[in-house]
Amino acid sequence: MSLRVAERISGIQPFYVMELLRRAKELEAEGRDIIHMEIGEPDFMTPQTILKAAIAHTATGDVKYTPAAGLPELREKIAAFYRLRYGVTIPVSRIFVTPGATGAFLLALGASLNPGEEVLMADPCYPCNSNYVQLYDGKTRTIPVGADSHYQLTAGLIERHWSADTKGVLIASPSNPTGTMIPRDELKKAIATTERLGGCFYSDEIYHGLVYGETAATALEFSDEVFAINSFSKYFGMTGWRIGWLIVPEIFIEATEKLSQNIFISTSSDAQHAALAAFDDATLAELESRRLEFEKRRDFLYDALVRLGFEVPIKPEGAFYIYARCAKFTDDSFKFALDLLESEGVAVTPGKDFGTHEAHHALRFAYTTSLEKLADAAQRLERFINTR
Amino acid sequence: MSLRVAERISGIQPFYVMELLRRAKELEAEGRDIIHMEIGEPDFMTPQTILKAAIAHTATGDVKYTPAAGLPELREKIAAFYRLRYGVTIPVSRIFVTPGATGAFLLALGASLNPGEEVLMADPCYPCNSNYVQLYDGKTRTIPVGADSHYQLTAGLIERHWSADTKGVLIASPSNPTGTMIPRDELKKAIATTERLGGCFYSDEIYHGLVYGETAATALEFSDEVFAINSFSKYFGMTGWRIGWLIVPEIFIEATEKLSQNIFISTSSDAQHAALAAFDDATLAELESRRLEFEKRRDFLYDALVRLGFEVPIKPEGAFYIYARCAKFTDDSFKFALDLLESEGVAVTPGKDFGTHEAHHALRFAYTTSLEKLADAAQRLERFINTR
C-alpha cells in the first residue's frame, strides 16, 4: 500500500491563469514590460487610516487570540454598517469575523452542507466557490447563464434545476468574472424560491461597495434565513490581511461558533484591529474616491474593448472585471490569451477558469491597473488583433 | 422542509472549559481576582524583533496576497531552521506557510483523508485535532494511553488498533494536555509501523522549542513520507497572528498547493513578514530566556501539585501544561474545577475536554502565568482542598 491523495482533490480544477502567470514572470525576468489585467486584487494600497490602526495595535505587542467570532467591537461596527448602507438590522450574534471570504465560505458550507449534497451556481462563476463545496465532498451543479439574466441565476432557473440532492443556491453579485449584478427584484424572487424549496441561500457579496450604478442589494434585505459572505479585501483594500465576515441564519449560530473555534481559533488580531478603522468617515471617503477611479477605468476599458470588436452584452455594473466575448477573433480563448501575452505582454484570464459555458469564447479583463496602463493595453490589443 | 445544520457538526464536541470561562468572566466583572490556568496561550508578548518587522511591512501599505504556499524567503528560512535545529534538509517545495497550525491541519487532512476513513489518536489529546477529521467526515479512533507510554501512542498500539478503515495516525509531541513527549526511538518505530501499514503519519509539533530536557525529535528525521505540522504561535509567541506551517510528503505537494490556493488564497502578509524575523539571533535569544522561565514555572507547579496530593506520574517535558490526576479529591474533575473557580477563583481545564479515558480524574493546569501567580494559585488550591 502507498500514500494516496484524497479523492476530493481530483475534483478541484487548477487555475489555468497560473500557466499565464508563470510565463508572465519569465517574460518579466527577461526584461519585458507586462501589463497585468489578470489580477483579482485592487492595485490600491490599504488605506492609511487602516494601516495606522494596525500599527498602533502591533506596537502594543499584545497580539493575542480573540474570541472565535471576532472582536465584539468589530462585529458591532459591521452591524452598524448594515444599518447605514442597507437599512437592515442584524443581531451581532449572527455576525462572524472570518479569515477572508474564504474563511466565511469554509464556515457557511461546513455548517450546512453534507457530503453528496449539491449546490447550484451560475456558469460562469468564481471557481473557488465550487471548490469549497468539493472540499466537503458535496457537488456543484452549474447552470449556464447569459446576458438575458445578467449572467445570474433566476428563480426560474433555480426551480428548473432543483433536484432531490440540492442543498442550496450560491449567487455572487456583483459577479466575478462578469461584473454584472442580479436585479433587486430577481434577488428577492431567487431567495423566496430557494426558501420555498427548503434550501440554503448563500449570497457572495464580496464586491459590494465597488458598484457603479444603483447600490447592490444584500440578501439580508429580503430574508433572515440566508448566509451572506463579505470581505474587507476588495472594497476596503485589505486583500493581504485575510479578513472577511459571514452572517448566518439564527439556527446556524451555534454550529458556526463551534466550527470557527475549531478550524480557525480566531481571525488575525492585527487584521481585526486594522479593520476597526475601515468604517471611519475618513476611510469611507478614501474608498469613495477609489470607487470613482474604478468607474472611470471601467468606462474606458468597456469602450475600448467594444471598439476593438469584443462583445460585452451587458456593461458591468460592479467589481473590477469585464468578461468579454472574443468569438470574432478566436475559438480558443486560452490560446488567444497565451498568444496575447507572448506577442504584446498583456496578461488576461481565460474563460475556462470560470466554467465551461461558452468559455472558449470568453476572456476576463481586470481593471486593477491604472488608466494609463489600460490605454497602453488597448493599443497593444489593437496591434495584436490587427496583425493576426 | 426547513434549514438544517450539517451532520458533521453534531460530532464536534463543545469545549467544557467555555462554561468555566464564562463564569470566570462573570466573577471578574464582580471584582473577583481570578488566576487563569486554563489558557493555552503564552502570556508573553510577541517578541519586539517580530513586532518591528511587522510594523515596517505595514508601513509600506503594500499588504497584498502572497503566493499560496507562502513568501519564498519565509519558506527558505523555515528550511534553514530545520537544518539548524534538527539537522534535516527539507526541500522548500514541501513547505507550506499556513494560517496557524489550524490551517496546516485543514490542508494536511483535506489533501489526504476521504470521508469515512479513520485516524488514530491518543486519549487524552487536543480535541480540535479530531474535529478536523470530523470536518472532512472522517472518524477518529482514540486509544487510551497512560504513563507507561508517556501518554503517547506506540508502534504496538498503532498495530493493534489498525483496521480496514484506518487512514493514518496523529501524534502530538510534546502533548497537549499532558506535556509529555514520545521518546525518539518510539517515534521512529511508530512511523515505521504506520508506513508499513500504508498509512499517513501526521506529526503535530507545535510545542517544539518549548521543551525542558532533550530536544524534541521531528518526524522528518525518520521519514520524508510524513506530514509535520508546526506553528509560530507557541514557541515564537505569535498566537494572534495566525501563522504556522505544514511540511508534506512529495506526492502531496500538488494537492496541498491546490487546496491552499482555494481555501486560503494566502496566509496573512503581515504575519508572514513578521515571521521573517522569527529566526533572527536576537529573537531566538529572547525565546530561549522565555523557555527558561517556562521551565522554572513547570518545576514550581509540578512540585506544588505533587505536594498537595495530585498525581503526576510523568513530569512533563514540554509545552506549558501539567495534566494532573485528582482522584484523591474527587471523582468528578469538572465539578471540582467549577467549585475551585467559585471558591478560590482559580480557573483550570477539566479532563473531559481532552477525551474520556480517566478524564473524570484529570485536570489540566497551564503555567501560562507568572511564578507569583502560580504561587498564589498553589495557596488557593491548598485552602480549597483543606476546606472540602
PDB file of C-alpha atoms in Angstrom, chain B residues 160-343:
ATOM      1  CA  ARG B 160      -3.275  -3.369  17.462  1.00  0.00           C
ATOM      2  CA  HIS B 161      -5.899  -0.714  16.622  1.00  0.00           C
ATOM      3  CA  TRP B 162      -5.341  -0.608  12.871  1.00  0.00           C
ATOM      4  CA  SER B 163      -8.434  -1.532  10.872  1.00  0.00           C
ATOM      5  CA  ALA B 164      -9.539  -1.611   7.242  1.00  0.00           C
ATOM      6  CA  ASP B 165     -10.850   1.953   7.635  1.00  0.00           C
ATOM      7  CA  THR B 166      -7.685   3.381   9.162  1.00  0.00           C
ATOM      8  CA  LYS B 167      -6.057   6.072   7.067  1.00  0.00           C
ATOM      9  CA  GLY B 168      -3.405   7.243   9.448  1.00  0.00           C
ATOM     10  CA  VAL B 169      -2.061   8.190  12.840  1.00  0.00           C
ATOM     11  CA  LEU B 170      -1.778  11.533  14.565  1.00  0.00           C
ATOM     12  CA  ILE B 171       0.847  12.009  17.242  1.00  0.00           C
ATOM     13  CA  ALA B 172       1.400  15.249  19.157  1.00  0.00           C
ATOM     14  CA  SER B 173       4.692  15.608  20.993  1.00  0.00           C
ATOM     15  CA  PRO B 174       5.005  17.433  23.330  1.00  0.00           C
ATOM     16  CA  SER B 175       1.391  16.585  24.027  1.00  0.00           C
ATOM     17  CA  ASN B 176      -1.417  18.917  24.905  1.00  0.00           C
ATOM     18  CA  PRO B 177      -2.736  18.250  27.615  1.00  0.00           C
ATOM     19  CA  THR B 178      -0.011  16.103  29.207  1.00  0.00           C
ATOM     20  CA  GLY B 179       3.164  17.957  28.227  1.00  0.00           C
ATOM     21  CA  THR B 180       4.830  14.560  27.771  1.00  0.00           C
ATOM     22  CA  MET B 181       6.924  13.556  24.784  1.00  0.00           C
ATOM     23  CA  ILE B 182       7.248  10.461  22.685  1.00  0.00           C
ATOM     24  CA  PRO B 183      10.781   9.098  23.093  1.00  0.00           C
ATOM     25  CA  ARG B 184      12.891   9.406  19.943  1.00  0.00           C
ATOM     26  CA  ASP B 185      13.068   5.635  19.400  1.00  0.00           C
ATOM     27  CA  GLU B 186       9.342   5.205  19.889  1.00  0.00           C
ATOM     28  CA  LEU B 187       8.626   7.931  17.347  1.00  0.00           C
ATOM     29  CA  LYS B 188      10.863   6.179  14.847  1.00  0.00           C
ATOM     30  CA  LYS B 189       9.080   2.863  15.432  1.00  0.00           C
ATOM     31  CA  ALA B 190       5.616   4.442  15.262  1.00  0.00           C
ATOM     32  CA  ILE B 191       6.455   5.993  11.897  1.00  0.00           C
ATOM     33  CA  ALA B 192       7.938   2.764  10.549  1.00  0.00           C
ATOM     34  CA  THR B 193       4.844   0.813  11.606  1.00  0.00           C
ATOM     35  CA  THR B 194       2.496   3.374  10.077  1.00  0.00           C
ATOM     36  CA  GLU B 195       4.459   3.297   6.830  1.00  0.00           C
ATOM     37  CA  ARG B 196       4.455  -0.490   6.751  1.00  0.00           C
ATOM     38  CA  LEU B 197       0.667  -0.408   7.165  1.00  0.00           C
ATOM     39  CA  GLY B 198       0.432   2.108   4.302  1.00  0.00           C
ATOM     40  CA  GLY B 199      -0.963   4.933   6.412  1.00  0.00           C
ATOM     41  CA  CYS B 200      -0.374   8.649   6.729  1.00  0.00           C
ATOM     42  CA  PHE B 201       1.613   9.890   9.697  1.00  0.00           C
ATOM     43  CA  TYR B 202       0.563  13.321  10.973  1.00  0.00           C
ATOM     44  CA  SER B 203       3.055  14.776  13.442  1.00  0.00           C
ATOM     45  CA  ASP B 204       1.798  17.700  15.496  1.00  0.00           C
ATOM     46  CA  GLU B 205       4.975  19.532  16.542  1.00  0.00           C
ATOM     47  CA  ILE B 206       3.511  22.846  17.602  1.00  0.00           C
ATOM     48  CA  TYR B 207       5.117  22.791  21.049  1.00  0.00           C
ATOM     49  CA  HIS B 208       8.596  22.084  19.738  1.00  0.00           C
ATOM     50  CA  GLY B 209      11.062  24.558  21.192  1.00  0.00           C
ATOM     51  CA  LEU B 210       9.156  24.639  24.477  1.00  0.00           C
ATOM     52  CA  VAL B 211      10.971  21.571  25.737  1.00  0.00           C
ATOM     53  CA  TYR B 212      12.868  21.304  29.028  1.00  0.00           C
ATOM     54  CA  GLY B 213      15.149  18.328  28.554  1.00  0.00           C
ATOM     55  CA  GLU B 214      16.370  16.650  25.423  1.00  0.00           C
ATOM     56  CA  THR B 215      15.379  18.443  22.187  1.00  0.00           C
ATOM     57  CA  ALA B 216      12.198  17.087  20.628  1.00  0.00           C
ATOM     58  CA  ALA B 217      12.702  14.926  17.547  1.00  0.00           C
ATOM     59  CA  THR B 218      10.798  15.855  14.419  1.00  0.00           C
ATOM     60  CA  ALA B 219       9.114  13.076  12.467  1.00  0.00           C
ATOM     61  CA  LEU B 220      11.078  14.365   9.477  1.00  0.00           C
ATOM     62  CA  GLU B 221      14.272  12.953  10.970  1.00  0.00           C
ATOM     63  CA  PHE B 222      12.928   9.479  10.313  1.00  0.00           C
ATOM     64  CA  SER B 223      10.977   9.777   7.095  1.00  0.00           C
ATOM     65  CA  ASP B 224      10.179  12.052   4.172  1.00  0.00           C
ATOM     66  CA  GLU B 225       6.731  10.484   3.926  1.00  0.00           C
ATOM     67  CA  VAL B 226       5.149  12.240   6.909  1.00  0.00           C
ATOM     68  CA  PHE B 227       3.062  15.360   7.462  1.00  0.00           C
ATOM     69  CA  ALA B 228       4.689  17.680  10.014  1.00  0.00           C
ATOM     70  CA  ILE B 229       2.562  20.473  11.460  1.00  0.00           C
ATOM     71  CA  ASN B 230       4.141  23.407  13.251  1.00  0.00           C
ATOM     72  CA  SER B 231       3.249  26.928  14.277  1.00  0.00           C
ATOM     73  CA  PHE B 232       4.650  30.321  15.132  1.00  0.00           C
ATOM     74  CA  SER B 233       2.051  30.606  17.913  1.00  0.00           C
ATOM     75  CA  LYS B 234       3.511  28.911  20.968  1.00  0.00           C
ATOM     76  CA  TYR B 235       7.320  28.918  20.939  1.00  0.00           C
ATOM     77  CA  PHE B 236       7.582  32.089  18.833  1.00  0.00           C
ATOM     78  CA  GLY B 237       4.826  33.896  20.793  1.00  0.00           C
ATOM     79  CA  MET B 238       2.670  34.747  17.784  1.00  0.00           C
ATOM     80  CA  THR B 239      -0.769  33.331  18.648  1.00  0.00           C
ATOM     81  CA  GLY B 240      -2.881  36.256  17.452  1.00  0.00           C
ATOM     82  CA  TRP B 241      -1.114  36.476  14.100  1.00  0.00           C
ATOM     83  CA  ARG B 242      -2.426  33.118  12.917  1.00  0.00           C
ATOM     84  CA  ILE B 243       0.576  31.688  11.185  1.00  0.00           C
ATOM     85  CA  GLY B 244       2.066  28.218  11.092  1.00  0.00           C
ATOM     86  CA  TRP B 245       3.441  25.791   8.576  1.00  0.00           C
ATOM     87  CA  LEU B 246       2.989  22.349   7.118  1.00  0.00           C
ATOM     88  CA  ILE B 247       5.541  20.015   5.577  1.00  0.00           C
ATOM     89  CA  VAL B 248       4.093  17.372   3.275  1.00  0.00           C
ATOM     90  CA  PRO B 249       5.411  14.270   1.521  1.00  0.00           C
ATOM     91  CA  GLU B 250       6.447  14.945  -2.064  1.00  0.00           C
ATOM     92  CA  ILE B 251       3.363  13.312  -3.591  1.00  0.00           C
ATOM     93  CA  PHE B 252       1.061  15.675  -1.666  1.00  0.00           C
ATOM     94  CA  ILE B 253       2.685  18.894  -2.892  1.00  0.00           C
ATOM     95  CA  GLU B 254       0.338  19.464  -5.803  1.00  0.00           C
ATOM     96  CA  ALA B 255      -2.794  18.619  -3.811  1.00  0.00           C
ATOM     97  CA  THR B 256      -1.720  20.879  -0.953  1.00  0.00           C
ATOM     98  CA  GLU B 257      -0.942  23.708  -3.351  1.00  0.00           C
ATOM     99  CA  LYS B 258      -4.374  23.396  -4.996  1.00  0.00           C
ATOM    100  CA  LEU B 259      -6.162  23.273  -1.671  1.00  0.00           C
ATOM    101  CA  SER B 260      -4.312  26.232  -0.208  1.00  0.00           C
ATOM    102  CA  GLN B 261      -4.969  28.365  -3.295  1.00  0.00           C
ATOM    103  CA  ASN B 262      -8.641  27.606  -2.971  1.00  0.00           C
ATOM    104  CA  ILE B 263      -9.353  27.653   0.725  1.00  0.00           C
ATOM    105  CA  PHE B 264      -6.961  30.356   1.913  1.00  0.00           C
ATOM    106  CA  ILE B 265      -5.695  32.221  -1.205  1.00  0.00           C
ATOM    107  CA  SER B 266      -2.751  33.060   1.054  1.00  0.00           C
ATOM    108  CA  THR B 267      -1.694  33.475   4.666  1.00  0.00           C
ATOM    109  CA  SER B 268      -1.705  36.978   6.202  1.00  0.00           C
ATOM    110  CA  SER B 269       1.001  39.020   4.509  1.00  0.00           C
ATOM    111  CA  ASP B 270       1.675  40.918   7.727  1.00  0.00           C
ATOM    112  CA  ALA B 271       2.098  37.755   9.742  1.00  0.00           C
ATOM    113  CA  GLN B 272       4.479  36.367   7.133  1.00  0.00           C
ATOM    114  CA  HIS B 273       6.619  39.477   7.045  1.00  0.00           C
ATOM    115  CA  ALA B 274       6.614  39.488  10.845  1.00  0.00           C
ATOM    116  CA  ALA B 275       7.679  35.841  10.923  1.00  0.00           C
ATOM    117  CA  LEU B 276      10.672  36.633   8.725  1.00  0.00           C
ATOM    118  CA  ALA B 277      12.235  37.992  11.935  1.00  0.00           C
ATOM    119  CA  ALA B 278      11.342  34.900  13.975  1.00  0.00           C
ATOM    120  CA  PHE B 279      14.604  33.111  13.239  1.00  0.00           C
ATOM    121  CA  ASP B 280      16.903  36.075  13.891  1.00  0.00           C
ATOM    122  CA  ASP B 281      19.534  35.542  16.566  1.00  0.00           C
ATOM    123  CA  ALA B 282      18.027  38.284  18.723  1.00  0.00           C
ATOM    124  CA  THR B 283      14.604  36.651  18.568  1.00  0.00           C
ATOM    125  CA  LEU B 284      15.943  33.193  19.349  1.00  0.00           C
ATOM    126  CA  ALA B 285      17.862  34.589  22.341  1.00  0.00           C
ATOM    127  CA  GLU B 286      14.664  36.150  23.667  1.00  0.00           C
ATOM    128  CA  LEU B 287      12.772  32.888  23.122  1.00  0.00           C
ATOM    129  CA  GLU B 288      15.456  30.969  24.988  1.00  0.00           C
ATOM    130  CA  SER B 289      15.047  33.202  28.031  1.00  0.00           C
ATOM    131  CA  ARG B 290      11.296  32.607  27.872  1.00  0.00           C
ATOM    132  CA  ARG B 291      11.847  28.880  27.647  1.00  0.00           C
ATOM    133  CA  LEU B 292      13.924  29.007  30.819  1.00  0.00           C
ATOM    134  CA  GLU B 293      11.146  30.948  32.516  1.00  0.00           C
ATOM    135  CA  PHE B 294       8.588  28.332  31.460  1.00  0.00           C
ATOM    136  CA  GLU B 295      10.891  25.638  32.828  1.00  0.00           C
ATOM    137  CA  LYS B 296      11.030  27.364  36.224  1.00  0.00           C
ATOM    138  CA  ARG B 297       7.265  27.581  36.247  1.00  0.00           C
ATOM    139  CA  ARG B 298       6.930  23.928  35.349  1.00  0.00           C
ATOM    140  CA  ASP B 299       9.271  22.934  38.172  1.00  0.00           C
ATOM    141  CA  PHE B 300       7.437  25.102  40.672  1.00  0.00           C
ATOM    142  CA  LEU B 301       3.959  23.971  39.678  1.00  0.00           C
ATOM    143  CA  TYR B 302       4.905  20.318  39.425  1.00  0.00           C
ATOM    144  CA  ASP B 303       6.353  20.347  42.941  1.00  0.00           C
ATOM    145  CA  ALA B 304       3.355  22.242  44.313  1.00  0.00           C
ATOM    146  CA  LEU B 305       0.776  19.908  42.761  1.00  0.00           C
ATOM    147  CA  VAL B 306       2.560  16.754  43.893  1.00  0.00           C
ATOM    148  CA  ARG B 307       2.954  18.176  47.393  1.00  0.00           C
ATOM    149  CA  LEU B 308      -0.786  18.873  47.513  1.00  0.00           C
ATOM    150  CA  GLY B 309      -1.614  15.278  46.623  1.00  0.00           C
ATOM    151  CA  PHE B 310      -2.222  15.469  42.881  1.00  0.00           C
ATOM    152  CA  GLU B 311      -0.689  12.627  40.931  1.00  0.00           C
ATOM    153  CA  VAL B 312       1.570  13.495  38.022  1.00  0.00           C
ATOM    154  CA  PRO B 313       3.141  10.158  37.051  1.00  0.00           C
ATOM    155  CA  ILE B 314       5.490  11.712  34.489  1.00  0.00           C
ATOM    156  CA  LYS B 315       6.994  15.119  34.964  1.00  0.00           C
ATOM    157  CA  PRO B 316       6.083  16.928  31.732  1.00  0.00           C
ATOM    158  CA  GLU B 317       8.995  17.563  29.415  1.00  0.00           C
ATOM    159  CA  GLY B 318       7.446  20.210  27.199  1.00  0.00           C
ATOM    160  CA  ALA B 319       4.607  22.589  26.292  1.00  0.00           C
ATOM    161  CA  PHE B 320       3.174  24.580  29.227  1.00  0.00           C
ATOM    162  CA  TYR B 321       0.731  22.149  30.758  1.00  0.00           C
ATOM    163  CA  ILE B 322       0.571  19.743  33.653  1.00  0.00           C
ATOM    164  CA  TYR B 323      -2.104  17.066  33.414  1.00  0.00           C
ATOM    165  CA  ALA B 324      -2.745  16.084  36.998  1.00  0.00           C
ATOM    166  CA  ARG B 325      -4.801  13.242  38.422  1.00  0.00           C
ATOM    167  CA  CYS B 326      -7.122  14.422  41.158  1.00  0.00           C
ATOM    168  CA  ALA B 327      -8.581  11.015  42.145  1.00  0.00           C
ATOM    169  CA  LYS B 328      -7.621  11.651  45.762  1.00  0.00           C
ATOM    170  CA  PHE B 329     -10.041  14.591  45.892  1.00  0.00           C
ATOM    171  CA  THR B 330     -12.905  13.853  43.522  1.00  0.00           C
ATOM    172  CA  ASP B 331     -14.478  11.529  41.005  1.00  0.00           C
ATOM    173  CA  ASP B 332     -15.798  14.490  39.028  1.00  0.00           C
ATOM    174  CA  SER B 333     -12.986  16.730  37.890  1.00  0.00           C
ATOM    175  CA  PHE B 334     -15.371  19.053  36.022  1.00  0.00           C
ATOM    176  CA  LYS B 335     -17.320  19.763  39.201  1.00  0.00           C
ATOM    177  CA  PHE B 336     -14.017  20.120  41.059  1.00  0.00           C
ATOM    178  CA  ALA B 337     -12.948  22.739  38.518  1.00  0.00           C
ATOM    179  CA  LEU B 338     -16.239  24.622  38.793  1.00  0.00           C
ATOM    180  CA  ASP B 339     -16.066  24.580  42.602  1.00  0.00           C
ATOM    181  CA  LEU B 340     -12.425  25.645  42.582  1.00  0.00           C
ATOM    182  CA  LEU B 341     -13.293  28.601  40.402  1.00  0.00           C
ATOM    183  CA  GLU B 342     -16.255  29.539  42.570  1.00  0.00           C
ATOM    184  CA  SER B 343     -14.471  29.246  45.928  1.00  0.00           C
TER     185      SER B 343
END
